[in-house]
Structure formats: C-alpha cells, structure tokens
Amino acid sequence: MVGMMRRWSALALLSCGCVAVWGADWLTHSGDPQRTAWQKAETSITKESVKGLQPLWKLKFENEQKALHALLGPLIVGRIITNRGFKEVAIVAGSSDNIYAVDADLGRMLWQRHFDYSSETPQTKNSSWLCPGGLTATPVIPPPPNFASRPSPAPGAAGAKATPRRPTVRGVYVLASDGNLHQLNLANGEEVVPPKKFLPPNGKPYSMNLVDNILYTTTGQGCGGNPNDVWAMDLNSPEMKVASFSSGAGGMWGLAGAAVGTDGTIYTEVGDGEWDPSKGKYSDTVLALTPQDLKLKDYYTPSNREWITKRDLDMNVTPVVFPYKGRDLIVAAGKEGRFFLLDSQSLGGPDHRTPLFRTELISNEEVDFAGAGTWGSLASWEDSSGTRWVLGPVWGPPHSKMQFPITNGKAPNGAIVAFKVAEQNGKPVLAPAWISRDLIAPAPPVIANGVAFALSSGEFVRQANENEGGLFSAKDRAERSTHAILYALDAETGKELYSSGDSVTSFTHFAAMSVANGRVYFATYDNTLYSFGFPMEH
C-alpha cells in the first residue's frame, strides 16, 4: 500500500514526461483554493484590449446530459509537453462520466476518457435537476512541482510558521459517479494508478479542492441516499485515508465546493435543515473545519436562521477567503439576499451569531426561494491601490431600498454586485460600490487585470409550476431558457466593455468560467465549450 501511495504521489509527474511551469494556469474551480476567481497572472487582457475580444473557437462533445447538467467548468494548463509538442490544454469533465483534453490554441481534441460505472450499488437512472446523477464535481489539477498549493499565510496569521510542504503532484484528479477517484496523465489521459474509492456512489459532490496533497469536496441534496458531508482524502497517507464531517442537517451545495483559508482551515456553507449545535445539527450555517481530519473549529449562524430556514432561503454559496491585516476574512451569502463578512479568528463571536459585518438586503425583496438572492460562489480581488473588492452574482432585481454609488442601468433579471472592504469605526465592512447591467441568472464572475467577466446564463430558473402545480421538469426548464451572453466589465465601475451578443446559442446551468493567457472559457448546456480571446499571432 505504501508503494501504491508513492505512485499516486509521484508517477503522474514522471509519466507525463515534462510538465511546464510557464504561462498562466486555472487549475481548480474559481482559480485557487480560496475561491477568489482572480487570475493574477493575466497580462493580455486589459480594460483597453478587452474591447477586441472575439469568439476564437467552439467545440461540441458527445456527452449525454443529466437533467440540466452537461459540461463542468474547464481547467486550463498553460503549457505541457505531449506527443504533439508543447500544448496549452483545457480539461473539461462531462456529466456522463467523461473527461476531455482540448488543444486550447486550436480547439481540437487531444484525448478523451469515459469512466465505466463500478459499484455494487445500481447506478442512478431516473435523474432530476435536483439529483442528476453522473459526474458533478469539477476536477482539480495540482500546481507545478515545487509550487505550494496555497499562498503563504498572512503575516501574523495562524500557520505562518508551518513546516515546509511537500510538492503536490501534477496530473488531473477526477471523481466519477460511482465515487471512485481517478488520476489521469495530463499528456495522454491514461490512468496513472488504479482508481481509489473516495465517496459513496450516486451522490452529488461539488467542485474538488486540493491543498497540501489533500483532496476536499462537499455533498448536498442527500442524492443517492448519501449524507450531506464535507469529505477529505489524504493522498499523503499510505492508505489514502478518507475523513468526513456531517452537517447533521442540510446539504453543502456551494458551486465551488469548500474554500480553504491561507492557514488551511476549511470553510463551507450549509443549506436548510434542522439546527441544534448541541446535537451536531448545523443548517443555514457557515462552518470552519480543521484541515485533513475535518474537526469542527468554529461556526456562524445568522441571527434570523429560523426565518431563513422556514422560507427556504438556503445558505447555498461557497464562501470566498482573503487575507486582511494579519488574518483571513471570509464573505458568505445565500438566497436571503445578504452578504456576511466574517473574521477567521472568531466567525460569529462568543455566541456564534454575530458577524463582523452584515449588509442590508441587497436583493430578494419578494422572498423568492427559487429565482432570487445569491447562488453559486463569489469572487474577490485587490486593485493597484491595495483596495480589496468582493463581487457576487445576484439573481432577480436588486432590493428597492439598496443604493449603489454606481449603477449601470436597470437590472430586473439579475446583476453582478461589487463591494469594497472599508474601515468603519475601526472594523472592516462591505461598502457597496457598483451594480452591473441586467443579466439573466448570472454565473459567478471572474476577474483578470481589472476586468470582471460576467456570464448572463440565460437559464430559466423557476422551480415551481404555479399554473399547473408541482415542479418544472428539467426538460421544461431547458425549453424555457434562452442563450448565454459573455460580458466584460470594468471591475472598478461595472461599466460594460464587451458583449458576445448572439454568438453563444445555448444557456448555461451553474456555469463556471475560466481565464488564462488572454482567453475566457465556459461551456453550455448543449455540450459546447467556447473560447473567447484575441486572434493568435504565429
């Protein structure tokens, strides 16, 4: 078993030939373990150049949709050596247990793999948009050799004197619908070692995160009869030990899975359910867990939790984490329509109910459980003056009493909202800065070089069929959806700098964008991967 572990920790790098370290990468959902969605290495995309953005290519895959799920957000490796020479590669997972590697320059397939279902438990066949079955967790790629998988802790933060970490492994980790973890050679898609059981089958895991050679994911909706847990697999241990922490109640269904702080702390939000901390039940709560063994470290529950749960206004977002004056700050949100600023040193104060700061209601004035509030994940970046920004998607119109200093037109269907982290009475607060143009159920934004990319998903997100009763089916929702539109916005004002217009022909469902080396990528419901950027120069 020790030999097997070592092969998982080293053979991927060796069998890949040579893994390059040049160019910008996008190796995990939201770009980094803290889920900031900030591409710090971008140089080609600027506020001036982005006006020249154009569709470069699109590639359609043979992947069977599972309810509303199709392709997951692409991962980008800036440069690796393959048998066809140096390549920038896009890695894309498909809902029907497929994974693809695409030449990011040419939009051509390099390799593809399908994972056969392997479990004594029968595979889920009758999927729904709530429990689609299939592959649902965005894969993850380790950083290059000798690169730390998380940034150095902020000065004075816990973990600042941690011992040096062993290099993480290149390759791509993929979690199939049967709960087996696969490690694939980035150059050719071959299995490096036999699959290893990570989760029970037929669950609904969310995006994997990788820090210190430990894989993390979360599960929600109780799909396949599985628990709603945070999961960790230690790739350093001889037996590749799996640990878990149960919410005891609601699901953890932030789109980006769990976020990891600069000191290794794991952060996740829990949705609706029972709440009784004395019995280990945490609904509509932000959890802080210790790395690796996933012990409860701290938690924050909004003071109006009972009302939130009663109205089905789940805390349903992956928090974003960033360093601030010697410690991490965390921003959380949910369907209620508020944003919460939390201090890593004490998430909710002595009573676990008092945040560092809570915004007024930003959205969801009508208390809509299905098509309003904030969904998915958030974003954060720092401008050249050192100002820290927090951005998030809002579904439905902004609250009528919410005032932003900069507006960019009416936004009845949704928008991206931006805040500055400012000081007020000696404490950090989220100060409203701008709200974008109208967007239909926008995906979480990504930021590169002062440009915020926003994706109007075009998805029909209503759940209840008020005219006929019951819920809309996945087919009903797909037929009522329109097409996605990519926008580039000035990240300091929200001003529109670019629009893709009608060039995208399908909608997106819980989409994730990627930005690397002058290009923006995303996938649509019709199994098409899009690349936008600037014409190549040879």
Coordinates of C-alpha atoms in Angstrom, one line a residue:
M1 CA 0.0 0.0 0.0
V2 CA 2.9 2.3 0.7
G3 CA 4.2 1.7 -2.8
M4 CA 0.7 2.4 -4.2
M5 CA 0.6 5.7 -2.3
R6 CA 4.0 6.7 -3.6
R7 CA 2.9 6.0 -7.1
W8 CA -0.1 8.2 -6.6
S9 CA 2.2 10.9 -5.3
A10 CA 5.0 10.7 -8.0
L11 CA 4.1 8.6 -11.0
A12 CA 1.8 11.1 -12.5
L13 CA 4.6 13.6 -12.8
L14 CA 7.1 11.1 -14.3
S15 CA 4.7 9.5 -16.7
C16 CA 3.6 12.9 -18.0
G17 CA 7.1 13.4 -19.4
C18 CA 7.8 17.1 -18.7
V19 CA 5.3 19.4 -17.1
A20 CA 6.0 23.0 -17.9
V21 CA 5.7 25.9 -15.4
W22 CA 5.3 28.7 -17.9
G23 CA 2.1 30.6 -18.6
A24 CA -1.0 31.2 -16.5
D25 CA -3.0 28.2 -15.2
W26 CA -6.5 27.8 -14.0
L27 CA -6.3 24.5 -12.1
T28 CA -9.4 24.5 -9.9
H29 CA -12.8 25.9 -9.7
S30 CA -12.6 29.7 -9.1
G31 CA -8.8 29.6 -9.9
D32 CA -7.4 29.0 -6.4
P33 CA -8.2 27.2 -3.1
Q34 CA -9.6 30.4 -1.6
R35 CA -12.1 30.6 -4.4
T36 CA -11.3 34.2 -5.3
A37 CA -11.9 33.7 -9.0
W38 CA -9.0 36.2 -9.6
Q39 CA -6.5 35.4 -12.3
K40 CA -3.4 37.3 -11.0
A41 CA -1.1 36.2 -13.9
E42 CA -3.1 37.6 -16.8
T43 CA -1.3 40.2 -18.9
S44 CA -3.0 40.2 -22.3
I45 CA -6.5 41.1 -21.1
T46 CA -6.8 44.7 -20.1
K47 CA -9.6 47.3 -19.9
E48 CA -8.3 48.6 -23.2
S49 CA -7.6 45.4 -25.1
V50 CA -10.8 43.5 -24.0
K51 CA -12.8 45.5 -26.4
G52 CA -11.2 43.5 -29.2
L53 CA -12.3 40.1 -27.6
Q54 CA -13.9 37.8 -30.1
P55 CA -15.0 34.1 -30.4
L56 CA -12.0 32.0 -31.2
W57 CA -13.5 28.5 -31.4
K58 CA -16.2 26.3 -30.1
L59 CA -16.1 22.5 -29.8
K60 CA -19.1 20.2 -29.2
F61 CA -18.7 17.0 -27.2
E62 CA -20.6 13.7 -27.4
N63 CA -21.8 13.8 -23.8
E64 CA -25.2 12.8 -22.5
Q65 CA -26.8 15.5 -20.4
K66 CA -28.0 14.5 -16.9
A67 CA -31.1 16.7 -16.3
L68 CA -29.8 20.2 -16.6
H69 CA -26.1 19.2 -16.1
A70 CA -23.8 18.8 -19.1
L71 CA -20.2 20.1 -19.1
L72 CA -18.4 21.5 -16.0
G73 CA -16.2 24.5 -15.9
P74 CA -12.9 23.9 -17.8
L75 CA -9.5 23.8 -16.2
I76 CA -6.5 25.3 -18.0
V77 CA -2.9 24.1 -18.0
G78 CA -0.7 26.8 -19.6
R79 CA 1.9 24.5 -21.1
I80 CA 2.7 20.8 -21.0
I81 CA 4.7 18.5 -23.3
T82 CA 2.6 16.0 -25.3
N83 CA 3.5 13.7 -28.2
R84 CA 2.4 16.6 -30.4
G85 CA 4.7 19.1 -28.7
F86 CA 4.1 21.9 -26.2
K87 CA 0.4 22.5 -25.7
E88 CA -1.9 24.7 -23.7
V89 CA -4.6 22.3 -22.6
A90 CA -8.2 22.7 -21.5
I91 CA -9.5 19.9 -19.3
V92 CA -13.3 19.5 -19.3
A93 CA -15.5 17.0 -17.4
G94 CA -18.8 15.8 -18.8
S95 CA -21.9 14.7 -16.8
S96 CA -21.9 11.2 -18.3
D97 CA -18.6 10.2 -16.6
N98 CA -16.5 11.7 -19.4
I99 CA -13.4 13.8 -19.4
Y100 CA -11.8 15.6 -22.3
A101 CA -8.5 17.3 -23.1
V102 CA -8.6 20.0 -25.7
D103 CA -5.8 21.9 -27.5
A104 CA -6.6 25.4 -26.2
D105 CA -5.0 27.1 -29.2
L106 CA -6.8 25.2 -31.9
G107 CA -9.9 23.9 -30.3
R108 CA -9.1 20.3 -31.2
M109 CA -9.5 17.2 -29.1
L110 CA -6.2 15.8 -27.7
W111 CA -7.7 12.8 -25.8
Q112 CA -10.9 11.7 -24.1
R113 CA -11.8 9.1 -21.5
H114 CA -15.0 7.5 -20.2
F115 CA -15.3 6.0 -16.8
D116 CA -17.3 2.8 -16.6
Y117 CA -19.6 2.7 -13.5
S118 CA -18.2 0.2 -11.0
S119 CA -20.2 -0.3 -7.8
E120 CA -22.4 -2.9 -6.2
T121 CA -25.0 -0.1 -5.8
P122 CA -27.0 0.3 -9.0
Q123 CA -26.4 3.5 -11.0
T124 CA -29.0 6.3 -10.7
K125 CA -31.1 6.2 -13.9
N126 CA -34.0 8.5 -13.4
S127 CA -32.3 11.8 -12.8
S128 CA -33.8 15.1 -11.9
W129 CA -32.3 18.6 -11.8
L130 CA -32.0 18.3 -8.1
C131 CA -30.2 14.9 -8.2
P132 CA -29.0 14.5 -11.7
G133 CA -26.6 11.5 -11.1
G134 CA -23.5 11.3 -13.2
L135 CA -20.3 13.3 -12.8
T136 CA -21.0 16.5 -10.9
A137 CA -17.7 17.5 -9.2
T138 CA -15.3 19.8 -11.1
P139 CA -11.9 18.1 -11.3
V140 CA -8.7 19.6 -9.9
I141 CA -5.1 19.7 -11.1
P142 CA -2.2 20.1 -8.7
P143 CA 0.1 23.1 -9.2
P144 CA 3.5 22.6 -10.8
P145 CA 6.2 20.7 -8.9
N146 CA 7.8 22.7 -6.0
F147 CA 4.9 25.2 -6.0
A148 CA 2.9 25.5 -2.8
S149 CA -0.8 24.7 -3.3
R150 CA -1.9 27.6 -1.1
P151 CA -0.3 31.0 -0.7
S152 CA 1.9 31.8 2.3
P153 CA -0.2 32.7 5.4
A154 CA -0.7 36.4 6.0
P155 CA 1.9 37.8 8.5
G156 CA 0.7 37.0 12.0
A157 CA -1.9 34.5 10.8
A158 CA -2.2 31.1 12.3
G159 CA 0.0 28.7 10.4
A160 CA 2.6 31.3 9.5
K161 CA 5.4 29.2 10.9
A162 CA 4.1 25.9 9.4
T163 CA 6.7 23.4 8.3
P164 CA 7.5 23.3 4.5
R165 CA 5.0 21.4 2.5
R166 CA 5.9 18.5 0.2
P167 CA 5.4 19.4 -3.5
T168 CA 1.9 18.4 -4.8
V169 CA 1.6 16.2 -7.9
R170 CA 0.7 17.2 -11.4
G171 CA -2.0 15.2 -13.2
V172 CA -5.7 15.6 -13.1
Y173 CA -7.9 14.2 -10.3
V174 CA -11.5 13.2 -11.5
L175 CA -14.3 12.0 -9.2
A176 CA -16.7 9.7 -11.1
S177 CA -20.3 9.0 -10.3
D178 CA -19.5 5.7 -8.7
G179 CA -17.4 7.5 -6.1
N180 CA -14.1 6.4 -7.4
L181 CA -11.2 8.9 -7.7
H182 CA -9.2 8.7 -10.9
Q183 CA -5.8 10.2 -11.5
L184 CA -5.0 10.7 -15.2
N185 CA -1.9 11.6 -17.1
L186 CA -2.3 15.1 -18.4
A187 CA -0.5 14.3 -21.6
N188 CA -2.5 11.3 -22.8
G189 CA -5.3 10.6 -20.4
E190 CA -4.0 7.3 -19.2
E191 CA -4.8 6.1 -15.7
V192 CA -1.7 6.5 -13.5
V193 CA -2.8 4.0 -10.9
P194 CA -6.0 2.0 -10.3
P195 CA -9.0 4.1 -9.1
K196 CA -9.4 4.7 -5.4
K197 CA -12.8 4.8 -3.6
F198 CA -13.4 8.3 -2.2
L199 CA -17.2 8.7 -1.8
P200 CA -20.4 6.5 -1.9
P201 CA -21.9 6.2 -5.4
N202 CA -24.7 8.3 -6.9
G203 CA -24.1 11.3 -4.6
K204 CA -23.9 14.9 -5.7
P205 CA -20.4 16.1 -4.9
Y206 CA -19.3 19.6 -5.7
S207 CA -16.0 21.0 -7.0
M208 CA -12.9 19.4 -5.6
N209 CA -10.2 21.4 -3.8
L210 CA -6.6 20.4 -3.3
V211 CA -4.3 21.7 -0.7
D212 CA -1.2 20.0 0.8
N213 CA -2.0 16.9 -1.3
I214 CA -5.3 16.5 0.5
L215 CA -8.5 16.5 -1.7
Y216 CA -11.7 18.1 -0.4
T217 CA -15.2 18.0 -1.7
T218 CA -18.8 18.6 -0.3
T219 CA -22.1 16.8 -1.0
G220 CA -25.6 18.1 -1.0
Q221 CA -29.3 17.3 -1.5
G222 CA -28.9 13.8 0.0
C223 CA -28.7 12.4 -3.5
G224 CA -28.5 8.6 -3.7
G225 CA -29.4 8.4 -0.1
N226 CA -25.9 9.7 0.8
P227 CA -25.1 12.0 3.8
N228 CA -24.5 15.7 3.4
D229 CA -20.8 15.9 4.3
V230 CA -17.5 17.6 3.8
W231 CA -15.0 15.0 2.6
A232 CA -11.2 14.8 2.7
M233 CA -8.8 12.3 1.1
D234 CA -5.3 12.4 2.3
L235 CA -3.1 11.5 -0.6
N236 CA 0.0 11.6 1.7
S237 CA -1.2 8.7 3.9
P238 CA -0.3 5.1 2.9
E239 CA -4.0 4.1 2.9
M240 CA -5.1 7.4 1.4
K241 CA -7.4 7.8 4.4
V242 CA -10.8 9.4 3.9
A243 CA -12.3 11.7 6.6
S244 CA -15.7 13.3 6.7
F245 CA -17.7 15.8 8.7
S246 CA -21.5 15.7 8.6
S247 CA -23.7 18.8 8.9
G248 CA -26.3 16.6 10.6
A249 CA -28.8 18.6 8.6
G250 CA -28.7 20.5 5.3
G251 CA -26.6 20.0 2.2
M252 CA -23.4 21.8 1.4
W253 CA -24.1 22.8 -2.2
G254 CA -21.9 25.9 -2.9
L255 CA -21.0 25.5 -6.5
A256 CA -17.2 25.7 -5.8
G257 CA -17.3 23.2 -3.0
A258 CA -15.3 24.1 0.1
A259 CA -12.9 27.1 0.3
V260 CA -9.6 26.7 2.0
G261 CA -8.0 29.6 4.0
T262 CA -4.4 30.6 4.0
D263 CA -3.9 28.6 7.2
G264 CA -5.6 25.5 5.8
T265 CA -9.0 26.0 7.5
I266 CA -11.9 24.6 5.5
Y267 CA -14.9 26.8 5.0
T268 CA -18.3 25.7 3.8
E269 CA -22.0 26.8 4.0
V270 CA -24.8 24.5 5.0
G271 CA -28.3 24.8 3.5
D272 CA -31.7 24.4 5.0
G273 CA -32.5 21.7 7.7
E274 CA -32.5 21.2 11.4
W275 CA -30.4 23.3 13.7
D276 CA -29.2 22.2 17.1
P277 CA -25.4 22.6 17.6
S278 CA -25.6 20.6 20.8
K279 CA -26.7 17.6 18.7
G280 CA -24.3 18.4 15.8
K281 CA -27.0 19.8 13.5
Y282 CA -26.0 22.9 11.6
S283 CA -28.4 24.3 9.0
D284 CA -28.0 27.6 7.3
T285 CA -24.6 28.0 8.9
V286 CA -21.0 28.7 7.9
L287 CA -18.7 26.0 9.2
A288 CA -14.9 26.3 9.8
L289 CA -13.2 22.9 9.9
T290 CA -9.7 21.8 10.7
P291 CA -7.7 20.6 7.7
Q292 CA -7.3 16.9 6.9
D293 CA -9.3 15.5 9.9
L294 CA -12.3 17.9 9.5
K295 CA -13.0 18.6 13.1
L296 CA -15.3 21.5 13.9
K297 CA -13.3 24.6 14.6
D298 CA -15.9 27.3 14.6
Y299 CA -19.2 28.2 13.1
Y300 CA -21.5 31.2 12.4
T301 CA -25.3 31.0 12.2
P302 CA -27.3 34.1 11.2
S303 CA -29.5 35.5 14.0
N304 CA -32.6 35.1 11.8
R305 CA -31.7 31.5 10.9
E306 CA -35.2 30.2 11.9
W307 CA -36.8 32.5 9.4
I308 CA -34.3 31.8 6.7
T309 CA -34.9 28.0 7.0
K310 CA -38.7 28.5 7.2
R311 CA -38.6 30.4 3.9
D312 CA -36.2 28.0 2.1
L313 CA -33.6 30.7 1.8
D314 CA -30.6 28.4 2.0
M315 CA -27.1 29.5 2.7
N316 CA -26.0 28.0 -0.6
V317 CA -22.8 29.7 -1.7
T318 CA -19.1 28.7 -1.5
P319 CA -17.5 31.4 0.7
V320 CA -14.6 33.4 -0.6
V321 CA -11.5 33.9 1.6
F322 CA -8.8 36.5 1.5
P323 CA -6.0 37.8 3.8
Y324 CA -6.6 41.1 5.6
K325 CA -4.3 42.8 8.2
G326 CA -2.9 39.6 9.6
R327 CA -5.8 37.2 9.4
D328 CA -8.3 35.8 6.9
L329 CA -11.6 37.4 6.2
I330 CA -14.5 35.3 4.8
V331 CA -17.5 36.5 2.8
A332 CA -20.6 34.3 2.7
A333 CA -24.0 34.8 1.1
G334 CA -27.2 33.0 0.2
K335 CA -30.7 33.2 -1.2
E336 CA -31.9 35.6 1.5
G337 CA -30.0 38.4 -0.3
R338 CA -27.4 39.5 2.2
F339 CA -23.6 39.3 2.3
F340 CA -21.8 38.4 5.6
L341 CA -18.3 39.4 6.4
L342 CA -16.7 37.1 8.9
D343 CA -13.4 37.1 10.9
S344 CA -11.4 33.8 10.7
Q345 CA -10.3 34.4 14.3
S346 CA -14.0 34.2 15.5
L347 CA -16.6 33.6 12.8
G348 CA -19.6 34.7 14.9
G349 CA -18.3 36.0 18.1
P350 CA -18.9 34.3 21.5
D351 CA -22.5 33.4 20.7
H352 CA -21.7 32.2 17.1
R353 CA -24.5 34.6 15.9
T354 CA -22.7 37.9 15.5
P355 CA -20.8 38.5 12.2
L356 CA -18.0 41.1 11.8
F357 CA -20.5 42.8 9.4
R358 CA -23.8 42.1 7.7
T359 CA -25.1 44.0 4.7
E360 CA -28.6 45.2 4.3
L361 CA -30.8 43.2 2.0
I362 CA -29.1 43.5 -1.5
S363 CA -31.8 41.5 -3.3
N364 CA -34.8 39.2 -3.0
E365 CA -37.3 41.7 -1.8
E366 CA -40.1 39.3 -2.6
V367 CA -38.6 36.4 -0.5
D368 CA -38.3 34.2 -3.6
F369 CA -36.8 30.8 -2.8
A370 CA -36.1 29.8 -6.4
G371 CA -35.0 32.7 -8.6
A372 CA -33.5 35.4 -6.4
G373 CA -30.7 36.1 -4.0
T374 CA -27.1 34.9 -4.5
W375 CA -26.2 31.5 -5.8
G376 CA -23.1 29.5 -6.6
S377 CA -19.9 31.3 -5.5
L378 CA -18.3 34.7 -5.0
A379 CA -15.1 36.5 -6.2
S380 CA -12.5 38.8 -4.7
W381 CA -9.6 40.8 -6.0
E382 CA -7.2 43.7 -4.9
D383 CA -6.6 46.7 -7.1
S384 CA -3.3 48.6 -7.6
S385 CA -4.0 50.9 -4.7
G386 CA -4.5 48.0 -2.3
T387 CA -8.2 48.2 -2.1
R388 CA -9.9 44.8 -1.6
W389 CA -13.0 44.1 -3.6
V390 CA -15.7 41.5 -3.3
L391 CA -18.1 40.6 -6.1
G392 CA -21.1 38.3 -6.3
P393 CA -23.9 37.3 -8.6
V394 CA -27.5 38.4 -7.8
W395 CA -30.5 36.7 -9.3
G396 CA -33.6 38.8 -9.7
P397 CA -33.8 42.6 -9.2
P398 CA -31.9 44.4 -6.6
H399 CA -33.7 45.5 -3.4
S400 CA -35.6 48.7 -4.0
K401 CA -34.0 50.3 -0.9
M402 CA -30.5 49.2 -1.8
Q403 CA -28.4 52.1 -3.2
F404 CA -25.1 51.6 -5.1
P405 CA -22.9 54.6 -5.8
I406 CA -22.5 53.5 -9.4
T407 CA -25.4 51.8 -11.4
N408 CA -25.3 50.6 -15.0
G409 CA -29.0 50.6 -15.9
K410 CA -32.0 48.7 -14.5
A411 CA -31.4 45.0 -13.7
P412 CA -34.8 43.3 -13.4
N413 CA -33.3 39.8 -14.1
G414 CA -30.1 39.9 -12.1
A415 CA -26.7 41.5 -11.9
I416 CA -23.2 41.4 -10.6
V417 CA -22.7 43.5 -7.4
A418 CA -19.4 44.8 -6.1
F419 CA -18.3 45.9 -2.6
K420 CA -15.1 47.5 -1.3
V421 CA -13.7 46.3 2.0
A422 CA -13.5 49.5 4.0
E423 CA -12.9 50.5 7.7
Q424 CA -15.8 51.8 9.8
N425 CA -15.4 52.5 13.5
G426 CA -12.2 50.6 13.4
K427 CA -13.8 47.4 11.9
P428 CA -13.9 46.1 8.3
V429 CA -17.2 46.5 6.4
L430 CA -18.5 45.8 3.0
A431 CA -19.2 49.1 1.3
P432 CA -21.5 49.0 -1.8
A433 CA -19.6 50.1 -4.9
W434 CA -21.4 49.3 -8.1
I435 CA -24.1 47.1 -9.7
S436 CA -23.8 45.9 -13.3
R437 CA -26.2 46.0 -16.2
D438 CA -29.1 43.5 -16.4
L439 CA -28.1 39.8 -16.5
I440 CA -30.2 36.7 -16.6
A441 CA -29.4 34.4 -13.6
P442 CA -25.7 35.4 -13.8
A443 CA -22.9 32.9 -13.1
P444 CA -20.2 33.8 -10.5
P445 CA -17.8 36.4 -12.0
V446 CA -14.1 36.1 -12.6
I447 CA -11.5 38.9 -12.5
A448 CA -8.4 39.4 -14.6
N449 CA -6.3 42.6 -14.7
G450 CA -9.0 44.9 -13.6
V451 CA -11.6 43.3 -15.9
A452 CA -14.6 41.4 -14.4
F453 CA -16.1 38.8 -16.7
A454 CA -19.8 38.2 -16.2
L455 CA -21.9 35.5 -17.8
S456 CA -25.6 36.0 -18.3
S457 CA -26.6 32.3 -18.1
G458 CA -29.9 32.6 -20.0
E459 CA -31.3 29.8 -17.8
F460 CA -35.0 29.6 -16.8
V461 CA -34.5 29.0 -13.1
R462 CA -38.1 28.8 -11.8
Q463 CA -38.8 25.6 -9.9
A464 CA -42.5 25.6 -9.1
N465 CA -45.0 25.5 -11.9
E466 CA -47.6 27.9 -10.5
N467 CA -50.1 27.3 -13.3
E468 CA -50.2 23.5 -13.4
G469 CA -48.8 22.7 -9.9
G470 CA -45.8 20.7 -9.0
L471 CA -42.3 21.4 -10.2
F472 CA -41.0 22.1 -13.7
S473 CA -39.0 19.2 -15.1
A474 CA -35.5 19.6 -16.5
K475 CA -36.9 19.5 -20.0
D476 CA -39.5 22.3 -19.2
R477 CA -36.7 24.5 -17.8
A478 CA -34.4 23.8 -20.8
E479 CA -37.1 24.7 -23.3
R480 CA -37.9 28.0 -21.5
S481 CA -34.3 29.1 -21.3
T482 CA -32.6 31.4 -23.8
H483 CA -28.9 31.8 -24.7
A484 CA -25.9 32.9 -22.6
I485 CA -24.0 36.1 -23.1
L486 CA -20.5 36.9 -22.0
Y487 CA -19.8 40.4 -20.8
A488 CA -16.5 42.1 -19.8
L489 CA -17.0 44.8 -17.2
D490 CA -14.7 47.4 -15.7
A491 CA -14.0 45.8 -12.3
E492 CA -14.0 49.2 -10.6
T493 CA -17.2 50.6 -12.0
G494 CA -19.2 47.8 -13.6
K495 CA -19.2 49.6 -16.9
E496 CA -19.7 47.3 -19.9
L497 CA -16.6 46.9 -22.0
Y498 CA -17.6 44.0 -24.2
S499 CA -20.5 41.7 -25.1
S500 CA -20.6 38.5 -27.0
G501 CA -24.1 39.3 -28.3
D502 CA -25.8 36.4 -30.0
S503 CA -22.6 34.3 -30.7
V504 CA -23.5 31.8 -28.0
T505 CA -26.5 29.6 -28.9
S506 CA -27.4 27.8 -25.7
F507 CA -27.8 28.5 -22.0
T508 CA -25.6 27.5 -19.0
H509 CA -26.6 25.8 -15.8
F510 CA -24.5 26.6 -12.8
A511 CA -21.6 27.6 -15.1
A512 CA -18.1 28.3 -14.2
M513 CA -15.8 30.5 -16.3
S514 CA -12.0 30.1 -16.6
V515 CA -9.5 32.8 -17.6
A516 CA -5.9 32.1 -18.7
N517 CA -3.4 33.5 -21.2
G518 CA -5.7 36.0 -22.9
R519 CA -8.7 33.7 -23.2
V520 CA -12.0 33.2 -21.4
Y521 CA -13.7 29.7 -21.5
F522 CA -17.1 28.4 -20.5
A523 CA -19.4 25.5 -21.5
T524 CA -23.1 25.5 -22.3
Y525 CA -26.0 23.0 -21.9
D526 CA -25.7 21.7 -25.5
N527 CA -22.3 20.3 -24.6
T528 CA -20.3 23.0 -26.3
L529 CA -17.1 24.5 -25.0
Y530 CA -16.4 28.1 -26.0
S531 CA -13.2 30.0 -26.2
F532 CA -13.1 33.9 -26.4
G533 CA -9.9 35.8 -26.8
F534 CA -7.7 37.6 -29.3
P535 CA -6.5 36.2 -32.7
M536 CA -3.3 34.2 -32.4
E537 CA 0.0 35.5 -33.7
H538 CA 2.4 33.0 -35.1

